Amino acid sequence: MKRIGVLTSGGDSPGMNAAIRAVVRKAIFHNLEVYGIYYGYAGLISGDIKKLEIGSVGDIIHRGGTMLYTARCEEFKTLEGQKKGIEQLKKFGIEALVVIGGDGSFQGAKKLTEHGFPTIGVPGTIDNDIPGTDFTIGFDTALNTVIDAVDKIRDTATSHERTYVIEVMGRDAGDIALWAGLADGAESILIPEDDFSMDDIIDRLEKGHKRGKKHSIIVVAEGCGSGVEIGKTIEERTKLDTRVTVLGHIQRGGSPTASDRVLASRLGAYAVELLLDGEAGKMVGIEKNQLVSHDIDEALSRKHTIDLNMYKLSKELSI
Ligand code: ADP
């Protein structure tokens, strides 16, 4: 193998740049040439492909977003789109590909391998929702962004004796809500993996208020419904001054944390190692702080699960 490609796809996440850097440098270290495919699978189909050198990935390890840009591409979900992509790869003499992205992007990587094109997936998403890895690239940074925001909101919540509902990202996965809620000592954490009881939330708030709590924080994953509606219900039922903050895309950006940079560097380099070993159709991950790989197919057939012990702990500590 002489030449590999790398692309980022789907939602961006902080640390993707560090992963691109690791892929490029590890590959060059092993005397491979690396081509960057811009705008994900859309750029793969259109041939937006350029050679990357050691210096092309300089000064990006600390930057959020992705220097290769990203896109969502419906055409790549079709056989025709996938064939066009493979034709472009062949045209550029690219023999294997690293795809950095979320589970949707991994589906594309799986298709390429099925068509005989060796592809390895690197999990990059803030949602931490990919089975086969304890952590995804970007989760730690997003979590720290949420914590920083909630700490600031907490100051004003205390000063005004308010209840704050904070809506965080996570349509199908409650990881950001759970970890942020635990790290921030939230009264209640609402995650899509569990049915929440409004009576329980109200009960906790009222108990806290009676024992003289000056503020309350409720963290809601977006998959649980609108934070605004939940806030309204809480205010109507408790008569406590309640405000809602929807954190939104602030959670996707920013300089990656040390943890995400290290994770991205390890996973990106490991993906290249697997390609050099002749592997294909795998995703890389980290389990118990050890690098692991799984068949993408097998990993995606599993359902991402939340750490129920942590969820239980969050309830025990917020009495
Ligand atoms: P993420 O990778 O962050 O989960 P998406 O789910 O939007 O983001 O997927 C990113 C892209 O991956 C899609 O726009 C599409 O190009 C490609 N993709 C998603 N699902 C498939 C599929 N079943 N087959 C081929 N490509 C897919």
CSV table of C-alpha atoms and ligand atoms in Angstrom, one decimal:
chain,number,residue,atom,x,y,z
A,1,MET,CA,0.0,0.0,0.0
A,2,LYS,CA,1.4,3.4,-1.0
A,3,ARG,CA,-1.4,5.9,-0.7
A,4,ILE,CA,-4.3,6.4,1.7
A,5,GLY,CA,-7.1,9.0,2.0
A,6,VAL,CA,-8.8,10.6,5.0
A,7,LEU,CA,-12.1,12.4,5.3
A,8,THR,CA,-14.4,13.8,8.0
A,9,SER,CA,-18.1,13.4,7.7
A,10,GLY,CA,-21.4,14.2,9.4
A,11,GLY,CA,-21.5,16.5,12.5
A,12,ASP,CA,-18.1,18.0,13.3
A,13,SER,CA,-16.6,17.5,16.8
A,14,PRO,CA,-13.6,19.1,18.6
A,15,GLY,CA,-10.6,16.8,18.1
A,16,MET,CA,-11.3,15.9,14.5
A,17,ASN,CA,-8.3,18.0,13.5
A,18,ALA,CA,-6.1,16.2,15.9
A,19,ALA,CA,-7.3,12.9,14.4
A,20,ILE,CA,-6.6,14.1,10.9
A,21,ARG,CA,-3.1,15.2,12.0
A,22,ALA,CA,-2.4,11.8,13.5
A,23,VAL,CA,-3.6,9.9,10.4
A,24,VAL,CA,-1.4,12.1,8.1
A,25,ARG,CA,1.7,12.1,10.3
A,26,LYS,CA,1.5,8.4,11.2
A,27,ALA,CA,1.0,7.5,7.5
A,28,ILE,CA,3.9,9.7,6.4
A,29,PHE,CA,6.0,8.2,9.2
A,30,HIS,CA,5.4,4.8,7.5
A,31,ASN,CA,6.3,6.2,4.1
A,32,LEU,CA,2.7,6.4,2.8
A,33,GLU,CA,1.2,9.3,0.9
A,34,VAL,CA,-1.9,10.8,2.2
A,35,TYR,CA,-4.7,12.5,0.4
A,36,GLY,CA,-7.3,14.7,2.1
A,37,ILE,CA,-10.9,14.4,0.9
A,38,TYR,CA,-12.7,17.6,1.5
A,39,TYR,CA,-16.4,17.9,2.5
A,40,GLY,CA,-16.9,14.3,3.5
A,41,TYR,CA,-18.6,11.9,1.1
A,42,ALA,CA,-19.8,14.9,-1.0
A,43,GLY,CA,-16.2,15.7,-1.8
A,44,LEU,CA,-15.4,12.0,-2.4
A,45,ILE,CA,-18.1,11.9,-5.1
A,46,SER,CA,-17.1,15.2,-6.7
A,47,GLY,CA,-13.3,14.6,-6.4
A,48,ASP,CA,-12.5,17.4,-4.1
A,49,ILE,CA,-9.2,15.7,-3.1
A,50,LYS,CA,-5.7,17.1,-2.4
A,51,LYS,CA,-2.4,15.7,-1.3
A,52,LEU,CA,-1.5,16.4,2.4
A,53,GLU,CA,2.0,16.9,3.5
A,54,ILE,CA,3.5,17.0,7.0
A,55,GLY,CA,3.0,20.8,7.1
A,56,SER,CA,-0.6,20.6,5.9
A,57,VAL,CA,-1.6,19.5,9.3
A,58,GLY,CA,0.6,21.8,11.3
A,59,ASP,CA,-1.0,24.2,13.8
A,60,ILE,CA,-4.4,22.4,13.9
A,61,ILE,CA,-4.1,20.1,16.9
A,62,HIS,CA,-5.7,22.7,19.2
A,63,ARG,CA,-8.4,23.9,16.8
A,64,GLY,CA,-12.1,22.8,16.9
A,65,GLY,CA,-14.0,21.9,13.7
A,66,THR,CA,-12.3,20.1,10.9
A,67,MET,CA,-9.8,21.5,8.4
A,68,LEU,CA,-11.1,19.0,5.8
A,69,TYR,CA,-14.6,20.5,6.3
A,70,THR,CA,-17.6,18.2,6.6
A,71,ALA,CA,-20.9,17.6,4.9
A,72,ARG,CA,-24.0,15.4,4.9
A,73,CYS,CA,-24.4,13.7,1.5
A,74,GLU,CA,-27.7,11.9,0.6
A,75,GLU,CA,-26.2,10.7,-2.7
A,76,PHE,CA,-23.6,8.6,-0.9
A,77,LYS,CA,-26.4,6.5,0.6
A,78,THR,CA,-27.1,5.2,-2.9
A,79,LEU,CA,-25.2,2.5,-4.7
A,80,GLU,CA,-24.5,4.9,-7.6
A,81,GLY,CA,-23.1,7.5,-5.2
A,82,GLN,CA,-20.8,4.9,-3.6
A,83,LYS,CA,-19.6,3.7,-7.0
A,84,LYS,CA,-18.8,7.3,-8.0
A,85,GLY,CA,-16.8,7.7,-4.8
A,86,ILE,CA,-14.8,4.5,-5.4
A,87,GLU,CA,-14.1,5.7,-9.0
A,88,GLN,CA,-12.6,8.9,-7.6
A,89,LEU,CA,-10.5,7.0,-5.1
A,90,LYS,CA,-9.2,4.9,-7.9
A,91,LYS,CA,-8.5,7.9,-10.1
A,92,PHE,CA,-6.3,9.4,-7.4
A,93,GLY,CA,-4.6,6.1,-6.8
A,94,ILE,CA,-5.9,5.9,-3.2
A,95,GLU,CA,-5.9,2.4,-1.9
A,96,ALA,CA,-7.5,2.7,1.5
A,97,LEU,CA,-9.5,5.2,3.5
A,98,VAL,CA,-9.9,6.5,7.1
A,99,VAL,CA,-13.3,8.0,7.8
A,100,ILE,CA,-13.6,10.2,10.9
A,101,GLY,CA,-17.2,10.7,11.9
A,102,GLY,CA,-20.3,9.4,13.7
A,103,ASP,CA,-22.5,6.3,13.2
A,104,GLY,CA,-23.9,7.6,9.9
A,105,SER,CA,-20.5,8.1,8.5
A,106,PHE,CA,-19.6,4.6,9.6
A,107,GLN,CA,-22.5,3.2,7.5
A,108,GLY,CA,-20.8,4.8,4.5
A,109,ALA,CA,-17.4,3.3,5.5
A,110,LYS,CA,-19.1,-0.1,5.8
A,111,LYS,CA,-20.5,0.2,2.3
A,112,LEU,CA,-17.1,1.1,0.9
A,113,THR,CA,-15.6,-2.0,2.5
A,114,GLU,CA,-18.4,-4.1,1.2
A,115,HIS,CA,-17.6,-2.9,-2.3
A,116,GLY,CA,-14.0,-4.0,-1.8
A,117,PHE,CA,-12.5,-0.7,-0.7
A,118,PRO,CA,-10.6,-1.0,2.6
A,119,THR,CA,-11.9,1.5,5.1
A,120,ILE,CA,-11.4,2.1,8.8
A,121,GLY,CA,-13.7,4.3,11.0
A,122,VAL,CA,-12.6,6.7,13.7
A,123,PRO,CA,-15.4,7.7,16.1
A,124,GLY,CA,-15.7,11.5,16.1
A,125,THR,CA,-18.9,12.9,17.6
A,126,ILE,CA,-19.7,14.9,20.7
A,127,ASP,CA,-22.6,12.5,21.5
A,128,ASN,CA,-20.5,9.6,22.7
A,129,ASP,CA,-23.1,7.3,21.2
A,130,ILE,CA,-21.0,4.8,19.2
A,131,PRO,CA,-20.9,1.2,20.5
A,132,GLY,CA,-17.5,-0.3,20.6
A,133,THR,CA,-15.7,2.6,22.3
A,134,ASP,CA,-16.0,4.0,25.8
A,135,PHE,CA,-15.4,7.5,24.5
A,136,THR,CA,-15.7,9.3,21.1
A,137,ILE,CA,-13.6,12.2,20.0
A,138,GLY,CA,-15.2,15.5,21.0
A,139,PHE,CA,-17.3,14.2,23.9
A,140,ASP,CA,-14.9,15.4,26.6
A,141,THR,CA,-14.6,18.9,25.1
A,142,ALA,CA,-18.4,19.2,24.7
A,143,LEU,CA,-18.8,18.1,28.3
A,144,ASN,CA,-16.4,20.7,29.5
A,145,THR,CA,-18.1,23.4,27.5
A,146,VAL,CA,-21.4,22.5,29.1
A,147,ILE,CA,-19.9,22.5,32.6
A,148,ASP,CA,-18.4,25.9,32.0
A,149,ALA,CA,-21.7,27.3,30.9
A,150,VAL,CA,-23.6,25.7,33.8
A,151,ASP,CA,-21.1,27.0,36.3
A,152,LYS,CA,-21.8,30.5,35.0
A,153,ILE,CA,-25.5,30.0,35.0
A,154,ARG,CA,-25.3,28.7,38.5
A,155,ASP,CA,-23.8,32.0,39.7
A,156,THR,CA,-26.9,33.9,38.5
A,157,ALA,CA,-29.2,31.1,39.6
A,158,THR,CA,-27.9,31.5,43.2
A,159,SER,CA,-28.0,35.3,43.1
A,160,HIS,CA,-31.6,35.4,42.0
A,161,GLU,CA,-32.7,32.2,43.7
A,162,ARG,CA,-33.9,30.7,40.5
A,163,THR,CA,-34.4,27.3,39.0
A,164,TYR,CA,-32.6,26.7,35.7
A,165,VAL,CA,-33.4,24.1,33.1
A,166,ILE,CA,-30.4,23.6,30.8
A,167,GLU,CA,-31.1,21.8,27.5
A,168,VAL,CA,-28.0,20.1,26.2
A,169,MET,CA,-27.3,18.1,23.0
A,170,GLY,CA,-28.2,14.4,22.7
A,171,ARG,CA,-31.1,13.3,20.6
A,172,ASP,CA,-30.8,9.6,21.3
A,173,ALA,CA,-27.9,9.5,23.8
A,174,GLY,CA,-28.0,11.0,27.3
A,175,ASP,CA,-24.2,10.9,27.9
A,176,ILE,CA,-23.6,14.7,27.7
A,177,ALA,CA,-26.6,15.3,30.0
A,178,LEU,CA,-25.6,12.5,32.5
A,179,TRP,CA,-21.9,13.4,32.7
A,180,ALA,CA,-22.6,17.2,32.8
A,181,GLY,CA,-25.4,16.7,35.3
A,182,LEU,CA,-23.2,14.6,37.6
A,183,ALA,CA,-20.3,17.0,37.3
A,184,ASP,CA,-22.5,19.9,38.0
A,185,GLY,CA,-24.5,18.5,40.9
A,186,ALA,CA,-27.8,18.9,39.0
A,187,GLU,CA,-31.0,18.2,40.9
A,188,SER,CA,-32.4,16.1,38.1
A,189,ILE,CA,-31.0,14.8,34.9
A,190,LEU,CA,-33.3,13.9,32.0
A,191,ILE,CA,-32.0,11.4,29.5
A,192,PRO,CA,-33.7,9.8,26.5
A,193,GLU,CA,-32.8,6.3,27.8
A,194,ASP,CA,-35.1,6.6,30.7
A,195,ASP,CA,-38.7,7.8,31.2
A,196,PHE,CA,-38.7,10.8,33.5
A,197,SER,CA,-41.4,11.5,36.0
A,198,MET,CA,-42.4,15.2,36.3
A,199,ASP,CA,-43.7,14.4,39.8
A,200,ASP,CA,-40.2,13.2,40.9
A,201,ILE,CA,-38.6,16.4,39.4
A,202,ILE,CA,-41.1,18.6,41.3
A,203,ASP,CA,-40.7,16.6,44.5
A,204,ARG,CA,-36.9,17.0,44.4
A,205,LEU,CA,-37.2,20.8,43.7
A,206,GLU,CA,-39.7,21.3,46.5
A,207,LYS,CA,-37.6,19.4,49.0
A,208,GLY,CA,-34.5,21.3,48.0
A,209,HIS,CA,-36.4,24.6,48.3
A,210,LYS,CA,-37.7,23.7,51.8
A,211,ARG,CA,-34.2,23.0,53.1
A,212,GLY,CA,-33.1,26.4,51.9
A,213,LYS,CA,-31.5,25.7,48.5
A,214,LYS,CA,-30.8,28.9,46.7
A,215,HIS,CA,-30.8,27.5,43.2
A,216,SER,CA,-31.6,24.4,41.3
A,217,ILE,CA,-30.2,23.0,38.1
A,218,ILE,CA,-32.0,20.5,35.9
A,219,VAL,CA,-30.1,19.2,32.9
A,220,VAL,CA,-32.3,17.9,30.0
A,221,ALA,CA,-31.0,16.1,26.9
A,222,GLU,CA,-32.7,17.4,23.8
A,223,GLY,CA,-34.1,14.0,23.1
A,224,CYS,CA,-36.3,14.2,26.1
A,225,GLY,CA,-38.4,17.0,24.7
A,226,SER,CA,-38.3,20.8,24.7
A,227,GLY,CA,-36.4,22.3,27.7
A,228,VAL,CA,-38.7,25.4,27.3
A,229,GLU,CA,-41.8,23.3,27.8
A,230,ILE,CA,-40.3,21.4,30.8
A,231,GLY,CA,-39.4,24.8,32.3
A,232,LYS,CA,-42.9,26.1,31.9
A,233,THR,CA,-44.4,23.0,33.6
A,234,ILE,CA,-42.0,23.3,36.4
A,235,GLU,CA,-42.7,27.0,37.0
A,236,GLU,CA,-46.5,26.4,36.8
A,237,ARG,CA,-46.4,23.6,39.3
A,238,THR,CA,-43.8,24.9,41.8
A,239,LYS,CA,-44.3,28.6,41.4
A,240,LEU,CA,-40.5,28.9,41.6
A,241,ASP,CA,-38.9,31.5,39.3
A,242,THR,CA,-37.7,29.2,36.5
A,243,ARG,CA,-35.5,30.0,33.5
A,244,VAL,CA,-34.5,27.9,30.5
A,245,THR,CA,-31.2,28.0,28.6
A,246,VAL,CA,-30.7,26.0,25.4
A,247,LEU,CA,-27.0,25.6,24.9
A,248,GLY,CA,-27.2,24.6,21.3
A,249,HIS,CA,-24.2,24.6,18.9
A,250,ILE,CA,-21.8,26.2,21.5
A,251,GLN,CA,-21.3,22.5,22.5
A,252,ARG,CA,-19.9,21.5,19.1
A,253,GLY,CA,-17.1,24.1,18.9
A,254,GLY,CA,-14.0,25.2,20.8
A,255,SER,CA,-10.5,24.1,21.3
A,256,PRO,CA,-10.4,20.4,22.1
A,257,THR,CA,-9.4,19.4,25.7
A,258,ALA,CA,-6.2,17.5,26.4
A,259,SER,CA,-8.2,14.3,26.7
A,260,ASP,CA,-9.8,14.7,23.3
A,261,ARG,CA,-6.4,15.6,21.6
A,262,VAL,CA,-4.8,12.5,23.1
A,263,LEU,CA,-7.7,10.3,22.3
A,264,ALA,CA,-7.8,11.6,18.7
A,265,SER,CA,-4.0,11.2,18.3
A,266,ARG,CA,-4.2,7.6,19.5
A,267,LEU,CA,-7.2,6.6,17.5
A,268,GLY,CA,-6.1,8.3,14.3
A,269,ALA,CA,-2.7,6.6,14.4
A,270,TYR,CA,-4.2,3.3,15.3
A,271,ALA,CA,-6.5,3.5,12.2
A,272,VAL,CA,-3.4,3.8,10.0
A,273,GLU,CA,-1.8,0.8,11.8
A,274,LEU,CA,-4.8,-1.3,11.0
A,275,LEU,CA,-4.7,-0.4,7.4
A,276,LEU,CA,-1.0,-1.2,7.3
A,277,ASP,CA,-1.9,-4.6,8.8
A,278,GLY,CA,-4.3,-5.2,5.9
A,279,GLU,CA,-7.5,-4.7,8.0
A,280,ALA,CA,-10.7,-3.3,6.6
A,281,GLY,CA,-14.3,-2.6,7.7
A,282,LYS,CA,-13.2,-2.0,11.2
A,283,MET,CA,-13.8,0.9,13.7
A,284,VAL,CA,-11.2,1.9,16.2
A,285,GLY,CA,-12.1,2.7,19.8
A,286,ILE,CA,-10.9,2.9,23.4
A,287,GLU,CA,-12.1,0.5,26.1
A,288,LYS,CA,-10.7,0.5,29.6
A,289,ASN,CA,-8.0,3.0,28.2
A,290,GLN,CA,-6.8,0.3,25.7
A,291,LEU,CA,-7.0,0.7,21.9
A,292,VAL,CA,-9.4,-1.7,20.4
A,293,SER,CA,-11.0,-2.5,17.0
A,294,HIS,CA,-14.3,-4.0,16.1
A,295,ASP,CA,-16.0,-4.9,12.9
A,296,ILE,CA,-18.1,-1.8,12.0
A,297,ASP,CA,-21.0,-4.1,11.2
A,298,GLU,CA,-20.9,-5.8,14.5
A,299,ALA,CA,-20.5,-2.5,16.5
A,300,LEU,CA,-23.3,-0.8,14.7
A,301,SER,CA,-25.6,-3.8,15.3
A,302,ARG,CA,-25.3,-3.1,19.0
A,303,LYS,CA,-27.2,-0.4,20.8
A,304,HIS,CA,-25.3,2.3,22.6
A,305,THR,CA,-26.1,2.1,26.3
A,306,ILE,CA,-25.8,4.6,29.1
A,307,ASP,CA,-23.9,3.8,32.3
A,308,LEU,CA,-26.8,3.0,34.6
A,309,ASN,CA,-24.6,3.0,37.7
A,310,MET,CA,-23.7,6.6,37.0
A,311,TYR,CA,-27.3,7.5,36.5
A,312,LYS,CA,-28.2,5.8,39.8
A,313,LEU,CA,-25.4,7.7,41.5
A,314,SER,CA,-26.6,11.0,40.1
A,315,LYS,CA,-29.9,10.4,41.8
A,316,GLU,CA,-28.4,9.3,45.1
A,317,LEU,CA,-26.2,12.4,45.2
A,318,SER,CA,-28.9,14.9,44.4
A,319,ILE,CA,-31.2,14.1,47.3
B,1,ADP,P1,-22.8,11.2,11.6
B,1,ADP,O1,-21.7,10.5,10.9
B,1,ADP,O2,-22.3,12.4,12.4
B,1,ADP,O3,-23.7,10.2,12.4
B,1,ADP,P2,-24.8,11.4,9.5
B,1,ADP,O4,-25.7,10.4,10.1
B,1,ADP,O5,-25.4,12.7,9.0
B,1,ADP,O6,-23.7,11.9,10.5
B,1,ADP,O7,-24.0,10.7,8.4
B,1,ADP,C1,-23.0,11.4,7.6
B,1,ADP,C2,-23.0,10.9,6.2
B,1,ADP,O8,-22.7,9.6,6.1
B,1,ADP,C3,-24.3,11.0,5.5
B,1,ADP,O9,-24.7,12.3,5.0
B,1,ADP,C4,-24.1,10.1,4.3
B,1,ADP,O10,-23.3,10.7,3.3
B,1,ADP,C5,-23.3,9.0,5.0
B,1,ADP,N1,-24.2,7.9,5.3
B,1,ADP,C6,-25.1,7.8,6.4
B,1,ADP,N2,-25.8,6.7,6.3
B,1,ADP,C7,-25.3,6.0,5.3
B,1,ADP,C8,-25.7,4.7,4.7
B,1,ADP,N3,-26.6,3.9,5.2
B,1,ADP,N4,-25.0,4.3,3.6
B,1,ADP,C9,-24.1,5.1,3.0
B,1,ADP,N5,-23.7,6.3,3.5
B,1,ADP,C10,-24.3,6.8,4.6
